[in-house]
PDB file of C-alpha atoms in Angstrom:
ATOM      1  CA  MET A   1     -41.186 -30.089 -17.615  1.00  0.00           C
ATOM      2  CA  VAL A   2     -42.006 -33.195 -15.583  1.00  0.00           C
ATOM      3  CA  CYS A   3     -43.530 -31.023 -12.868  1.00  0.00           C
ATOM      4  CA  THR A   4     -47.166 -30.000 -13.041  1.00  0.00           C
ATOM      5  CA  THR A   5     -47.712 -26.657 -14.744  1.00  0.00           C
ATOM      6  CA  HIS A   6     -50.193 -23.980 -13.841  1.00  0.00           C
ATOM      7  CA  ASN A   7     -53.660 -24.309 -15.322  1.00  0.00           C
ATOM      8  CA  ARG A   8     -53.124 -21.159 -17.351  1.00  0.00           C
ATOM      9  CA  VAL A   9     -50.612 -20.623 -20.142  1.00  0.00           C
ATOM     10  CA  GLU A  10     -49.659 -17.423 -21.927  1.00  0.00           C
ATOM     11  CA  LEU A  11     -49.550 -16.945 -25.691  1.00  0.00           C
ATOM     12  CA  TYR A  12     -47.305 -14.432 -27.429  1.00  0.00           C
ATOM     13  CA  SER A  13     -46.960 -13.221 -30.995  1.00  0.00           C
ATOM     14  CA  GLY A  14     -43.195 -13.009 -30.804  1.00  0.00           C
ATOM     15  CA  CYS A  15     -40.174 -14.092 -28.850  1.00  0.00           C
ATOM     16  CA  ILE A  16     -36.467 -13.289 -28.664  1.00  0.00           C
ATOM     17  CA  VAL A  17     -34.252 -16.342 -28.198  1.00  0.00           C
ATOM     18  CA  ASN A  18     -30.482 -15.957 -27.808  1.00  0.00           C
ATOM     19  CA  GLY A  19     -30.677 -12.506 -29.359  1.00  0.00           C
ATOM     20  CA  VAL A  20     -32.753 -13.660 -32.377  1.00  0.00           C
ATOM     21  CA  ARG A  21     -36.297 -12.364 -32.866  1.00  0.00           C
ATOM     22  CA  TYR A  22     -39.055 -14.766 -33.891  1.00  0.00           C
ATOM     23  CA  ASN A  23     -42.580 -13.722 -34.943  1.00  0.00           C
ATOM     24  CA  ILE A  24     -45.565 -15.943 -35.542  1.00  0.00           C
ATOM     25  CA  GLU A  25     -46.752 -16.238 -39.134  1.00  0.00           C
ATOM     26  CA  GLU A  26     -49.881 -14.115 -38.534  1.00  0.00           C
ATOM     27  CA  ARG A  27     -47.783 -11.218 -37.272  1.00  0.00           C
ATOM     28  CA  ASP A  28     -45.196 -11.600 -40.029  1.00  0.00           C
ATOM     29  CA  LYS A  29     -47.853 -11.031 -42.667  1.00  0.00           C
ATOM     30  CA  ARG A  30     -48.145  -7.414 -41.504  1.00  0.00           C
ATOM     31  CA  HIS A  31     -44.411  -6.782 -41.768  1.00  0.00           C
ATOM     32  CA  ILE A  32     -42.004  -6.452 -44.644  1.00  0.00           C
ATOM     33  CA  THR A  33     -39.361  -8.474 -42.826  1.00  0.00           C
ATOM     34  CA  GLN A  34     -39.625 -12.215 -42.253  1.00  0.00           C
ATOM     35  CA  ASN A  35     -39.042 -13.772 -38.835  1.00  0.00           C
ATOM     36  CA  CYS A  36     -41.292 -16.839 -38.780  1.00  0.00           C
ATOM     37  CA  GLY A  37     -39.119 -19.380 -40.616  1.00  0.00           C
ATOM     38  CA  LEU A  38     -37.164 -21.934 -38.617  1.00  0.00           C
ATOM     39  CA  VAL A  39     -35.417 -25.268 -38.814  1.00  0.00           C
ATOM     40  CA  VAL A  40     -34.672 -27.883 -36.173  1.00  0.00           C
ATOM     41  CA  ASP A  41     -32.659 -31.092 -36.186  1.00  0.00           C
ATOM     42  CA  GLY A  42     -34.643 -34.302 -35.818  1.00  0.00           C
ATOM     43  CA  GLU A  43     -35.040 -37.923 -36.866  1.00  0.00           C
ATOM     44  CA  HIS A  44     -37.246 -39.544 -39.481  1.00  0.00           C
ATOM     45  CA  GLU A  45     -37.157 -43.295 -40.062  1.00  0.00           C
ATOM     46  CA  ASN A  46     -33.938 -43.605 -38.028  1.00  0.00           C
ATOM     47  CA  ALA A  47     -32.228 -40.954 -40.131  1.00  0.00           C
ATOM     48  CA  THR A  48     -31.181 -37.462 -39.089  1.00  0.00           C
ATOM     49  CA  VAL A  49     -33.031 -34.815 -41.077  1.00  0.00           C
ATOM     50  CA  ASP A  50     -33.701 -31.084 -40.959  1.00  0.00           C
ATOM     51  CA  PHE A  51     -37.295 -30.150 -40.193  1.00  0.00           C
ATOM     52  CA  TYR A  52     -38.240 -26.881 -41.900  1.00  0.00           C
ATOM     53  CA  GLY A  53     -41.321 -25.054 -40.715  1.00  0.00           C
ATOM     54  CA  ILE A  54     -43.268 -21.911 -39.898  1.00  0.00           C
ATOM     55  CA  LEU A  55     -43.847 -20.563 -36.391  1.00  0.00           C
ATOM     56  CA  LYS A  56     -47.552 -20.534 -35.515  1.00  0.00           C
ATOM     57  CA  ASP A  57     -47.662 -19.815 -31.760  1.00  0.00           C
ATOM     58  CA  VAL A  58     -45.336 -18.920 -28.889  1.00  0.00           C
ATOM     59  CA  ILE A  59     -46.465 -20.614 -25.678  1.00  0.00           C
ATOM     60  CA  GLN A  60     -45.086 -19.914 -22.222  1.00  0.00           C
ATOM     61  CA  LEU A  61     -45.561 -22.582 -19.563  1.00  0.00           C
ATOM     62  CA  LYS A  62     -45.177 -21.609 -15.923  1.00  0.00           C
ATOM     63  CA  TYR A  63     -44.218 -23.937 -13.090  1.00  0.00           C
ATOM     64  CA  MET A  64     -43.782 -23.720  -9.358  1.00  0.00           C
ATOM     65  CA  PHE A  65     -41.067 -21.519  -7.868  1.00  0.00           C
ATOM     66  CA  ASN A  66     -41.238 -19.159 -10.878  1.00  0.00           C
ATOM     67  CA  TYR A  67     -39.796 -21.683 -13.343  1.00  0.00           C
ATOM     68  CA  GLN A  68     -40.948 -21.281 -16.928  1.00  0.00           C
ATOM     69  CA  THR A  69     -40.490 -22.815 -20.373  1.00  0.00           C
ATOM     70  CA  VAL A  70     -41.161 -21.393 -23.836  1.00  0.00           C
ATOM     71  CA  LEU A  71     -42.486 -23.672 -26.576  1.00  0.00           C
ATOM     72  CA  PHE A  72     -42.833 -23.066 -30.301  1.00  0.00           C
ATOM     73  CA  LYS A  73     -45.842 -24.501 -32.113  1.00  0.00           C
ATOM     74  CA  CYS A  74     -44.934 -25.007 -35.766  1.00  0.00           C
ATOM     75  CA  ASP A  75     -46.210 -26.234 -39.099  1.00  0.00           C
ATOM     76  CA  TRP A  76     -43.648 -28.609 -40.628  1.00  0.00           C
ATOM     77  CA  PHE A  77     -43.172 -28.820 -44.383  1.00  0.00           C
ATOM     78  CA  ASP A  78     -43.067 -32.341 -45.760  1.00  0.00           C
ATOM     79  CA  THR A  79     -39.468 -32.780 -46.902  1.00  0.00           C
ATOM     80  CA  ASN A  80     -39.531 -36.530 -47.332  1.00  0.00           C
ATOM     81  CA  VAL A  81     -36.680 -37.459 -49.644  1.00  0.00           C
ATOM     82  CA  LYS A  82     -38.620 -40.398 -51.069  1.00  0.00           C
ATOM     83  CA  LYS A  83     -41.349 -38.033 -52.238  1.00  0.00           C
ATOM     84  CA  LYS A  84     -38.776 -35.714 -53.809  1.00  0.00           C
ATOM     85  CA  ARG A  85     -40.114 -32.685 -51.939  1.00  0.00           C
ATOM     86  CA  ILE A  86     -36.641 -31.425 -51.131  1.00  0.00           C
ATOM     87  CA  GLN A  87     -33.981 -30.708 -53.734  1.00  0.00           C
ATOM     88  CA  LYS A  88     -30.342 -29.670 -53.611  1.00  0.00           C
ATOM     89  CA  ASP A  89     -29.513 -27.107 -56.283  1.00  0.00           C
ATOM     90  CA  TYR A  90     -25.768 -26.567 -56.009  1.00  0.00           C
ATOM     91  CA  ASN A  91     -25.328 -24.980 -52.574  1.00  0.00           C
ATOM     92  CA  TYR A  92     -29.027 -24.151 -52.179  1.00  0.00           C
ATOM     93  CA  THR A  93     -31.738 -26.189 -50.473  1.00  0.00           C
ATOM     94  CA  CYS A  94     -35.153 -26.038 -52.137  1.00  0.00           C
ATOM     95  CA  ILE A  95     -38.306 -27.385 -50.462  1.00  0.00           C
ATOM     96  CA  ASP A  96     -41.928 -27.882 -51.468  1.00  0.00           C
ATOM     97  CA  VAL A  97     -44.124 -25.940 -49.002  1.00  0.00           C
ATOM     98  CA  SER A  98     -47.454 -27.201 -50.339  1.00  0.00           C
ATOM     99  CA  HIS A  99     -47.487 -30.301 -48.116  1.00  0.00           C
ATOM    100  CA  LYS A 100     -47.085 -30.687 -44.362  1.00  0.00           C
ATOM    101  CA  TRP A 101     -46.233 -33.564 -42.037  1.00  0.00           C
ATOM    102  CA  TYR A 102     -45.901 -34.369 -38.315  1.00  0.00           C
ATOM    103  CA  GLU A 103     -49.058 -32.379 -37.619  1.00  0.00           C
ATOM    104  CA  SER A 104     -49.533 -34.313 -34.372  1.00  0.00           C
ATOM    105  CA  ASP A 105     -46.086 -33.288 -33.136  1.00  0.00           C
ATOM    106  CA  PRO A 106     -45.906 -29.522 -33.666  1.00  0.00           C
ATOM    107  CA  TYR A 107     -44.069 -28.452 -30.492  1.00  0.00           C
ATOM    108  CA  ILE A 108     -40.378 -27.832 -29.878  1.00  0.00           C
ATOM    109  CA  LEU A 109     -38.420 -25.978 -27.244  1.00  0.00           C
ATOM    110  CA  ALA A 110     -37.680 -22.419 -28.268  1.00  0.00           C
ATOM    111  CA  ILE A 111     -33.954 -22.921 -27.703  1.00  0.00           C
ATOM    112  CA  GLN A 112     -33.931 -25.754 -30.279  1.00  0.00           C
ATOM    113  CA  ALA A 113     -34.925 -23.514 -33.184  1.00  0.00           C
ATOM    114  CA  HIS A 114     -32.599 -21.960 -35.751  1.00  0.00           C
ATOM    115  CA  GLN A 115     -33.951 -19.142 -37.846  1.00  0.00           C
ATOM    116  CA  VAL A 116     -34.128 -19.422 -41.641  1.00  0.00           C
ATOM    117  CA  PHE A 117     -35.678 -17.371 -44.444  1.00  0.00           C
ATOM    118  CA  TYR A 118     -37.762 -18.616 -47.343  1.00  0.00           C
ATOM    119  CA  VAL A 119     -37.287 -17.048 -50.783  1.00  0.00           C
ATOM    120  CA  ASN A 120     -39.449 -17.734 -53.827  1.00  0.00           C
ATOM    121  CA  ASP A 121     -37.989 -20.391 -56.101  1.00  0.00           C
ATOM    122  CA  HIS A 122     -38.505 -19.444 -59.755  1.00  0.00           C
ATOM    123  CA  LYS A 123     -36.848 -22.611 -61.028  1.00  0.00           C
ATOM    124  CA  PHE A 124     -39.039 -25.341 -59.499  1.00  0.00           C
ATOM    125  CA  GLY A 125     -42.316 -23.415 -59.301  1.00  0.00           C
ATOM    126  CA  SER A 126     -44.562 -21.272 -57.114  1.00  0.00           C
ATOM    127  CA  SER A 127     -44.963 -23.913 -54.386  1.00  0.00           C
ATOM    128  CA  TRP A 128     -41.210 -24.141 -53.854  1.00  0.00           C
ATOM    129  CA  LYS A 129     -39.005 -22.041 -51.604  1.00  0.00           C
ATOM    130  CA  VAL A 130     -35.269 -21.595 -51.371  1.00  0.00           C
ATOM    131  CA  VAL A 131     -33.993 -21.900 -47.802  1.00  0.00           C
ATOM    132  CA  GLN A 132     -31.594 -19.188 -46.726  1.00  0.00           C
ATOM    133  CA  LYS A 133     -29.503 -19.936 -43.647  1.00  0.00           C
ATOM    134  CA  ILE A 134     -27.670 -16.895 -42.367  1.00  0.00           C
ATOM    135  CA  GLN A 135     -25.430 -15.958 -39.474  1.00  0.00           C
ATOM    136  CA  HIS A 136     -26.868 -13.042 -37.529  1.00  0.00           C
ATOM    137  CA  ARG A 137     -24.665  -9.993 -37.192  1.00  0.00           C
ATOM    138  CA  PRO A 138     -24.539  -9.729 -33.376  1.00  0.00           C
ATOM    139  CA  ILE A 139     -24.020 -13.491 -32.985  1.00  0.00           C
ATOM    140  CA  TRP A 140     -20.783 -15.312 -33.725  1.00  0.00           C
ATOM    141  CA  ASP A 141     -20.584 -19.056 -34.074  1.00  0.00           C
ATOM    142  CA  VAL A 142     -16.968 -19.500 -33.103  1.00  0.00           C
ATOM    143  CA  PRO A 143     -15.885 -23.086 -32.471  1.00  0.00           C
ATOM    144  CA  GLU A 144     -14.321 -23.624 -29.122  1.00  0.00           C
ATOM    145  CA  ILE A 145     -10.804 -24.923 -29.383  1.00  0.00           C
ATOM    146  CA  GLU A 146      -9.101 -26.264 -26.349  1.00  0.00           C
ATOM    147  CA  GLU A 147      -5.748 -24.695 -25.940  1.00  0.00           C
ATOM    148  CA  GLU A 148      -3.149 -27.363 -25.599  1.00  0.00           C
ATOM    149  CA  VAL A 149      -0.270 -26.458 -23.354  1.00  0.00           C
ATOM    150  CA  GLU A 150       2.841 -27.427 -25.188  1.00  0.00           C
ATOM    151  CA  GLU A 151       5.695 -28.278 -22.922  1.00  0.00           C
ATOM    152  CA  GLN A 152       8.866 -27.121 -24.536  1.00  0.00           C
ATOM    153  CA  GLU A 153      11.899 -29.032 -23.463  1.00  0.00           C
ATOM    154  CA  GLU A 154      14.962 -26.907 -23.077  1.00  0.00           C
ATOM    155  CA  ILE A 155      17.799 -28.554 -24.910  1.00  0.00           C
ATOM    156  CA  VAL A 156      21.208 -27.635 -23.596  1.00  0.00           C
ATOM    157  CA  GLU A 157      24.107 -28.491 -25.823  1.00  0.00           C
ATOM    158  CA  THR A 158      27.225 -29.330 -23.880  1.00  0.00           C
ATOM    159  CA  THR A 159      30.646 -29.453 -25.411  1.00  0.00           C
ATOM    160  CA  ILE A 160      32.815 -32.191 -24.026  1.00  0.00           C
ATOM    161  CA  LEU A 161      36.378 -31.053 -23.647  1.00  0.00           C
ATOM    162  CA  GLU A 162      38.784 -33.877 -23.991  1.00  0.00           C
ATOM    163  CA  VAL A 163      42.106 -33.394 -22.256  1.00  0.00           C
ATOM    164  CA  GLU A 164      44.918 -35.731 -22.988  1.00  0.00           C
ATOM    165  CA  GLU A 165      47.565 -35.964 -20.333  1.00  0.00           C
ATOM    166  CA  GLU A 166      51.032 -36.147 -21.693  1.00  0.00           C
ATOM    167  CA  GLU A 167      53.303 -38.806 -20.383  1.00  0.00           C
ATOM    168  CA  LEU A 168      56.155 -37.514 -18.251  1.00  0.00           C
ATOM    169  CA  GLU A 169      58.459 -39.867 -20.033  1.00  0.00           C
ATOM    170  CA  ASP A 170      57.997 -37.784 -23.188  1.00  0.00           C
ATOM    171  CA  HIS A 171      59.441 -34.660 -21.511  1.00  0.00           C
ATOM    172  CA  GLN A 172      63.118 -33.949 -21.079  1.00  0.00           C
ATOM    173  CA  PHE A 173      64.103 -32.261 -17.789  1.00  0.00           C
ATOM    174  CA  HIS A 174      67.837 -31.846 -18.426  1.00  0.00           C
ATOM    175  CA  ARG A 175      69.770 -29.986 -21.042  1.00  0.00           C
ATOM    176  CA  GLU A 176      72.049 -31.818 -23.369  1.00  0.00           C
ATOM    177  CA  ASP A 177      73.676 -28.746 -24.955  1.00  0.00           C
ATOM    178  CA  VAL A 178      75.750 -27.804 -21.855  1.00  0.00           C
ATOM    179  CA  GLU A 179      77.914 -29.720 -19.482  1.00  0.00           C
ATOM    180  CA  ALA A 180      76.588 -30.659 -16.066  1.00  0.00           C
ATOM    181  CA  GLN A 181      77.842 -28.614 -13.063  1.00  0.00           C
ATOM    182  CA  THR A 182      78.235 -29.736  -9.486  1.00  0.00           C
ATOM    183  CA  LEU A 183      77.063 -27.187  -6.841  1.00  0.00           C
ATOM    184  CA  ASP A 184      78.412 -26.818  -3.329  1.00  0.00           C
ATOM    185  CA  PRO A 185      75.718 -27.686  -0.683  1.00  0.00           C
ATOM    186  CA  ASP A 186      76.419 -24.458   1.243  1.00  0.00           C
ATOM    187  CA  VAL A 187      75.606 -22.364  -1.800  1.00  0.00           C
ATOM    188  CA  VAL A 188      72.274 -24.153  -2.231  1.00  0.00           C
ATOM    189  CA  ASP A 189      71.339 -23.428   1.411  1.00  0.00           C
ATOM    190  CA  VAL A 190      72.042 -19.715   0.939  1.00  0.00           C
ATOM    191  CA  VAL A 191      69.828 -19.551  -2.165  1.00  0.00           C
ATOM    192  CA  PHE A 192      66.852 -21.148  -0.382  1.00  0.00           C
ATOM    193  CA  SER A 193      67.367 -18.841   2.630  1.00  0.00           C
ATOM    194  CA  ASN A 194      67.145 -15.722   0.447  1.00  0.00           C
ATOM    195  CA  GLN A 195      63.908 -16.965  -1.156  1.00  0.00           C
ATOM    196  CA  ASN A 196      62.302 -17.410   2.279  1.00  0.00           C
ATOM    197  CA  ASP A 197      63.274 -13.854   3.290  1.00  0.00           C
ATOM    198  CA  ASP A 198      61.521 -12.481   0.196  1.00  0.00           C
ATOM    199  CA  ILE A 199      58.343 -14.340   1.077  1.00  0.00           C
ATOM    200  CA  ASP A 200      58.359 -12.893   4.635  1.00  0.00           C
ATOM    201  CA  ASP A 201      58.748  -9.351   3.268  1.00  0.00           C
ATOM    202  CA  VAL A 202      55.732  -9.796   1.022  1.00  0.00           C
ATOM    203  CA  ASN A 203      53.630 -11.020   3.943  1.00  0.00           C
ATOM    204  CA  GLU A 204      54.610  -8.010   6.065  1.00  0.00           C
ATOM    205  CA  ASP A 205      53.613  -5.598   3.320  1.00  0.00           C
ATOM    206  CA  GLU A 206      50.210  -7.234   2.939  1.00  0.00           C
ATOM    207  CA  THR A 207      49.621  -7.008   6.680  1.00  0.00           C
ATOM    208  CA  LEU A 208      50.340  -3.294   6.642  1.00  0.00           C
ATOM    209  CA  ILE A 209      47.973  -2.739   3.776  1.00  0.00           C
ATOM    210  CA  ASN A 210      45.251  -4.616   5.587  1.00  0.00           C
ATOM    211  CA  TYR A 211      45.762  -2.570   8.725  1.00  0.00           C
ATOM    212  CA  ASN A 212      45.605   0.726   6.858  1.00  0.00           C
ATOM    213  CA  ASN A 213      42.368  -0.341   5.194  1.00  0.00           C
ATOM    214  CA  ASP A 214      40.546  -0.745   8.506  1.00  0.00           C
ATOM    215  CA  ASP A 215      37.576   1.503   9.269  1.00  0.00           C
ATOM    216  CA  GLU A 216      39.397   3.212  12.120  1.00  0.00           C
ATOM    217  CA  GLU A 217      39.869   6.944  11.727  1.00  0.00           C
ATOM    218  CA  MET A 218      43.515   7.918  11.534  1.00  0.00           C
ATOM    219  CA  VAL A 219      44.661  11.233  13.097  1.00  0.00           C
ATOM    220  CA  PRO A 220      47.345  13.041  11.082  1.00  0.00           C
ATOM    221  CA  ASN A 221      50.601  13.935  12.790  1.00  0.00           C
ATOM    222  CA  ASN A 222      50.302  17.661  12.169  1.00  0.00           C
ATOM    223  CA  ASP A 223      46.947  17.936  13.928  1.00  0.00           C
ATOM    224  CA  ASP A 224      46.814  21.273  15.867  1.00  0.00           C
ATOM    225  CA  SER A 225      43.758  20.459  17.866  1.00  0.00           C
ATOM    226  CA  ASP A 226      43.905  20.804  21.648  1.00  0.00           C
ATOM    227  CA  ILE A 227      44.553  17.762  23.713  1.00  0.00           C
ATOM    228  CA  ASP A 228      43.056  17.377  27.130  1.00  0.00           C
ATOM    229  CA  VAL A 229      45.380  15.808  29.646  1.00  0.00           C
TER     230      VAL A 229
END
């Protein structure tokens, strides 16, 4: 908006902002529905307050390079707390619409407005309205929650197996229930010789098995096929 606008501006009787329809008060008078009420956040005497008002004009400003901005011109109801022109009745907000303020500052950006509806207040009088804030059906105000990635540490339980080695001194390697016998050295040599022969036989058998398991194709002995010499 700091750039110079065109000399001409365009006025509209209605506007759709973020899917919400707004009509100026003059147009709303010809309709059963109400679309001219709005509220905007602001400051008054260094305090944050809600400014309730009525939409009077929709103004479109055009800039260079086809940039444009939409402004709302509003009448603001005087809701000064010190003057008791706004009341809280349980969960309802009631305002006195017979007085206005900030008449020299009527403009806001269209995207700043939030639509509200004004309903007659039979408790405080004819000049009072009950403010109805609603959530439009096609619009959802879902708070954005940052998903925190939780790193789950994998806990592996290990069981420590304790092995106790027994002392050799606790074992007995000779029998006490029979008498000791003395063996002839020649007999001992024969026994060890027989054990070695058994080991050689086992190795020969394994070699034969390995040979028979080769991928070579074996020809049976009774093969009657012709042999070329």
